[in-house]
Amino acid sequence: MASTKLAMQRALYVGNTISAVVYGGNLFLYAYSTYLLMTSIKQVQRRRFYIGFGGLLLLLLTIALASNNAICELMWIEQQNYPGGPSAYLAANLAAWYNVFGTAADCAANILTDGLMLYRCYIIWGSSVSIIVIPAIIYLGSTAMAVMMVVESAMPMSDIWQGLAARSGISWVALTVSFNIIVTALIISRLLFFHRRVQSVLTDQQRSTYTGTVAILVESALPFTVLGIAYLATYIQGVPSATAVGIVWGTFVGLTPQLIILRVASGVACFIVNGHVSYCTSDDEITSSH
């Protein structure tokens, strides 16, 4: 029992440390993307949306990170002599307002990120509504379960690792991971299909920029999806490492859309328009290759 409590605290420490590094990456990407959007010599359509969306995600991640650091500071420093030790303090304060606030912020960031991925899938598939019907249904389900988990975690003496809050949490993670698996597969398959079609049209540099490995990884959010699968597996098993994986996964929620926004700001985001491969330039003009 003591070793489990120690493992949980160690996972919390490791998760917070890694998430702080990822948060720094988020901060840099947002600042750089905003710089590119604001300093463009040409009119950039939807510039305010990209800046506002990225800023809102960064704000939500800041709240989540501050919440995690607050609970750690309290249980390891301010309340280190709490009866039963840090683990007892953590268990008794999981429903504290600042902890619930952080969880809600992370869930909100995830909902926004999944919404952007759904929109990207819709655009890359040539604005095909039929393609996104199933992902959209799963998206609505995951949103509902996220709200339920936040509500349940706010109940006195609740625990997101046990009881109804845990069941809601597992359902939410399972749905959002399923959503990301489907959307990632759809985006990758579409990009690979058009990669074969444009090999004779684009130069080697253009192929690398628009349909290369990095482009596919960013556009499809593959790293975020893989990390989500790892989090779901550890969450279901209830192992202490789930805490670390969950914290890092929660920070990656903001990294994926920031990378996509950076590609848009840099003029290398991919679109599919009327069956043609198209690329969004920094001034939102579309150039197509048949």
Short mmCIF file of N, CA, C and O in Angstrom, two decimals, residues 25-81:
data_model
loop_
_atom_site.label_atom_id
_atom_site.label_comp_id
_atom_site.label_asym_id
_atom_site.label_seq_id
_atom_site.Cartn_x
_atom_site.Cartn_y
_atom_site.Cartn_z
N GLY A 25 6.83 24.36 -24.89
CA GLY A 25 6.71 24.22 -26.33
C GLY A 25 5.44 24.86 -26.86
O GLY A 25 5.44 25.52 -27.91
N ASN A 26 4.33 24.66 -26.13
CA ASN A 26 3.07 25.29 -26.50
C ASN A 26 3.19 26.81 -26.51
O ASN A 26 2.69 27.48 -27.43
N LEU A 27 3.83 27.33 -25.49
CA LEU A 27 3.99 28.78 -25.36
C LEU A 27 4.80 29.34 -26.53
O LEU A 27 4.44 30.37 -27.12
N PHE A 28 5.89 28.66 -26.87
CA PHE A 28 6.72 29.11 -28.00
C PHE A 28 5.95 29.04 -29.31
O PHE A 28 6.00 29.99 -30.12
N LEU A 29 5.26 27.93 -29.55
CA LEU A 29 4.52 27.77 -30.80
C LEU A 29 3.44 28.83 -30.96
O LEU A 29 3.24 29.37 -32.06
N TYR A 30 2.75 29.14 -29.86
CA TYR A 30 1.71 30.17 -29.95
C TYR A 30 2.33 31.53 -30.25
O TYR A 30 1.82 32.28 -31.10
N ALA A 31 3.41 31.86 -29.56
CA ALA A 31 4.06 33.15 -29.77
C ALA A 31 4.58 33.27 -31.21
O ALA A 31 4.41 34.31 -31.86
N TYR A 32 5.18 32.19 -31.71
CA TYR A 32 5.75 32.22 -33.06
C TYR A 32 4.64 32.28 -34.12
O TYR A 32 4.75 33.04 -35.10
N SER A 33 3.58 31.49 -33.93
CA SER A 33 2.45 31.51 -34.87
C SER A 33 1.80 32.89 -34.90
O SER A 33 1.46 33.41 -35.98
N THR A 34 1.62 33.48 -33.73
CA THR A 34 1.03 34.81 -33.65
C THR A 34 1.91 35.83 -34.35
O THR A 34 1.42 36.72 -35.07
N TYR A 35 3.21 35.70 -34.17
CA TYR A 35 4.15 36.60 -34.84
C TYR A 35 4.02 36.49 -36.36
O TYR A 35 3.96 37.51 -37.07
N LEU A 36 3.96 35.26 -36.87
CA LEU A 36 3.84 35.06 -38.31
C LEU A 36 2.53 35.62 -38.85
O LEU A 36 2.49 36.23 -39.92
N LEU A 37 1.46 35.40 -38.09
CA LEU A 37 0.15 35.90 -38.54
C LEU A 37 0.08 37.42 -38.50
O LEU A 37 -0.52 38.04 -39.39
N MET A 38 0.66 38.01 -37.48
CA MET A 38 0.56 39.46 -37.32
C MET A 38 1.51 40.24 -38.23
O MET A 38 1.25 41.39 -38.57
N THR A 39 2.61 39.61 -38.61
CA THR A 39 3.60 40.32 -39.43
C THR A 39 3.50 40.01 -40.91
O THR A 39 4.31 40.49 -41.70
N SER A 40 2.50 39.22 -41.30
CA SER A 40 2.32 38.92 -42.71
C SER A 40 2.02 40.20 -43.48
O SER A 40 1.20 41.02 -43.06
N ILE A 41 2.70 40.40 -44.61
CA ILE A 41 2.51 41.63 -45.39
C ILE A 41 1.21 41.58 -46.18
O ILE A 41 0.77 42.60 -46.72
N LYS A 42 0.59 40.41 -46.24
CA LYS A 42 -0.67 40.28 -46.95
C LYS A 42 -1.80 40.04 -45.95
O LYS A 42 -1.58 39.59 -44.84
N GLN A 43 -3.00 40.34 -46.37
CA GLN A 43 -4.17 40.15 -45.51
C GLN A 43 -4.38 38.67 -45.24
O GLN A 43 -4.42 37.86 -46.16
N VAL A 44 -4.49 38.33 -43.98
CA VAL A 44 -4.69 36.93 -43.60
C VAL A 44 -6.12 36.75 -43.09
O VAL A 44 -6.48 37.27 -42.04
N GLN A 45 -6.91 36.03 -43.88
CA GLN A 45 -8.28 35.75 -43.45
C GLN A 45 -8.25 34.82 -42.24
O GLN A 45 -7.38 33.97 -42.11
N ARG A 46 -9.21 34.99 -41.37
CA ARG A 46 -9.35 34.17 -40.17
C ARG A 46 -8.15 34.33 -39.23
O ARG A 46 -7.92 33.50 -38.36
N ARG A 47 -7.37 35.38 -39.39
CA ARG A 47 -6.22 35.60 -38.52
C ARG A 47 -6.65 35.70 -37.06
O ARG A 47 -6.03 35.13 -36.17
N ARG A 48 -7.71 36.45 -36.81
CA ARG A 48 -8.18 36.62 -35.44
C ARG A 48 -8.63 35.29 -34.85
O ARG A 48 -8.44 35.03 -33.66
N PHE A 49 -9.23 34.45 -35.68
CA PHE A 49 -9.68 33.15 -35.17
C PHE A 49 -8.49 32.31 -34.73
O PHE A 49 -8.49 31.74 -33.65
N TYR A 50 -7.46 32.22 -35.57
CA TYR A 50 -6.29 31.41 -35.25
C TYR A 50 -5.61 31.92 -33.98
O TYR A 50 -5.22 31.14 -33.10
N ILE A 51 -5.45 33.23 -33.89
CA ILE A 51 -4.81 33.81 -32.71
C ILE A 51 -5.67 33.60 -31.47
O ILE A 51 -5.17 33.23 -30.40
N GLY A 52 -6.98 33.83 -31.60
CA GLY A 52 -7.89 33.66 -30.46
C GLY A 52 -8.00 32.21 -30.03
O GLY A 52 -8.00 31.91 -28.82
N PHE A 53 -8.09 31.30 -30.99
CA PHE A 53 -8.20 29.87 -30.68
C PHE A 53 -6.94 29.38 -29.96
O PHE A 53 -7.02 28.71 -28.93
N GLY A 54 -5.78 29.74 -30.50
CA GLY A 54 -4.53 29.33 -29.87
C GLY A 54 -4.37 29.94 -28.49
O GLY A 54 -3.89 29.28 -27.56
N GLY A 55 -4.78 31.20 -28.35
CA GLY A 55 -4.68 31.87 -27.05
C GLY A 55 -5.59 31.24 -26.01
O GLY A 55 -5.21 31.10 -24.84
N LEU A 56 -6.80 30.88 -26.43
CA LEU A 56 -7.74 30.23 -25.51
C LEU A 56 -7.21 28.88 -25.04
O LEU A 56 -7.29 28.54 -23.86
N LEU A 57 -6.65 28.10 -25.97
CA LEU A 57 -6.06 26.82 -25.60
C LEU A 57 -4.91 27.01 -24.61
O LEU A 57 -4.79 26.27 -23.63
N LEU A 58 -4.08 28.00 -24.87
CA LEU A 58 -2.95 28.26 -23.98
C LEU A 58 -3.44 28.67 -22.59
O LEU A 58 -2.87 28.25 -21.57
N LEU A 59 -4.50 29.46 -22.54
CA LEU A 59 -5.07 29.87 -21.25
C LEU A 59 -5.59 28.66 -20.48
O LEU A 59 -5.34 28.52 -19.27
N LEU A 60 -6.30 27.77 -21.16
CA LEU A 60 -6.84 26.58 -20.51
C LEU A 60 -5.72 25.67 -20.01
O LEU A 60 -5.81 25.11 -18.90
N LEU A 61 -4.67 25.51 -20.80
CA LEU A 61 -3.54 24.69 -20.37
C LEU A 61 -2.81 25.33 -19.19
O LEU A 61 -2.31 24.63 -18.31
N THR A 62 -2.76 26.66 -19.18
CA THR A 62 -2.13 27.36 -18.05
C THR A 62 -2.91 27.10 -16.77
O THR A 62 -2.31 26.86 -15.70
N ILE A 63 -4.23 27.13 -16.86
CA ILE A 63 -5.07 26.85 -15.69
C ILE A 63 -4.85 25.43 -15.20
O ILE A 63 -4.70 25.18 -13.99
N ALA A 64 -4.82 24.47 -16.14
CA ALA A 64 -4.62 23.06 -15.76
C ALA A 64 -3.26 22.85 -15.11
O ALA A 64 -3.13 22.15 -14.10
N LEU A 65 -2.22 23.47 -15.69
CA LEU A 65 -0.87 23.32 -15.14
C LEU A 65 -0.77 23.97 -13.76
O LEU A 65 -0.17 23.40 -12.83
N ALA A 66 -1.37 25.15 -13.61
CA ALA A 66 -1.35 25.83 -12.31
C ALA A 66 -2.09 25.02 -11.26
O ALA A 66 -1.67 24.97 -10.09
N SER A 67 -3.18 24.38 -11.65
CA SER A 67 -3.95 23.54 -10.73
C SER A 67 -3.12 22.36 -10.23
O SER A 67 -3.10 22.06 -9.03
N ASN A 68 -2.43 21.69 -11.16
CA ASN A 68 -1.58 20.56 -10.77
C ASN A 68 -0.46 21.00 -9.84
O ASN A 68 -0.14 20.32 -8.85
N ASN A 69 0.14 22.12 -10.17
CA ASN A 69 1.23 22.62 -9.32
C ASN A 69 0.73 23.05 -7.94
O ASN A 69 1.43 22.89 -6.94
N ALA A 70 -0.49 23.59 -7.90
CA ALA A 70 -1.06 24.04 -6.62
C ALA A 70 -1.29 22.86 -5.68
O ALA A 70 -0.92 22.92 -4.49
N ILE A 71 -1.88 21.77 -6.20
CA ILE A 71 -2.16 20.62 -5.35
C ILE A 71 -0.86 19.98 -4.87
O ILE A 71 -0.75 19.52 -3.72
N CYS A 72 0.18 19.99 -5.74
CA CYS A 72 1.47 19.43 -5.35
C CYS A 72 2.15 20.29 -4.29
O CYS A 72 2.73 19.78 -3.33
N GLU A 73 2.09 21.61 -4.48
CA GLU A 73 2.69 22.52 -3.51
C GLU A 73 2.03 22.40 -2.14
O GLU A 73 2.70 22.41 -1.11
N LEU A 74 0.72 22.22 -2.15
CA LEU A 74 -0.01 22.11 -0.90
C LEU A 74 0.31 20.80 -0.16
O LEU A 74 0.58 20.79 1.03
N MET A 75 0.29 19.69 -0.90
CA MET A 75 0.45 18.41 -0.21
C MET A 75 1.90 18.10 0.13
O MET A 75 2.17 17.37 1.10
N TRP A 76 2.86 18.66 -0.62
CA TRP A 76 4.26 18.36 -0.34
C TRP A 76 4.95 19.40 0.54
O TRP A 76 5.96 19.11 1.17
N ILE A 77 4.40 20.62 0.59
CA ILE A 77 5.07 21.68 1.34
C ILE A 77 4.18 22.25 2.45
O ILE A 77 4.48 22.13 3.64
N GLU A 78 3.06 22.86 2.03
CA GLU A 78 2.20 23.55 3.00
C GLU A 78 1.55 22.59 4.00
O GLU A 78 1.40 22.90 5.18
N GLN A 79 1.15 21.41 3.51
CA GLN A 79 0.43 20.45 4.36
C GLN A 79 1.19 19.14 4.49
O GLN A 79 0.59 18.07 4.55
N GLN A 80 2.50 19.22 4.56
CA GLN A 80 3.30 17.98 4.62
C GLN A 80 3.09 17.20 5.91
O GLN A 80 3.36 15.99 5.96
N ASN A 81 2.60 17.88 6.96
CA ASN A 81 2.34 17.18 8.22
C ASN A 81 0.88 16.76 8.37
O ASN A 81 0.44 16.42 9.46
#
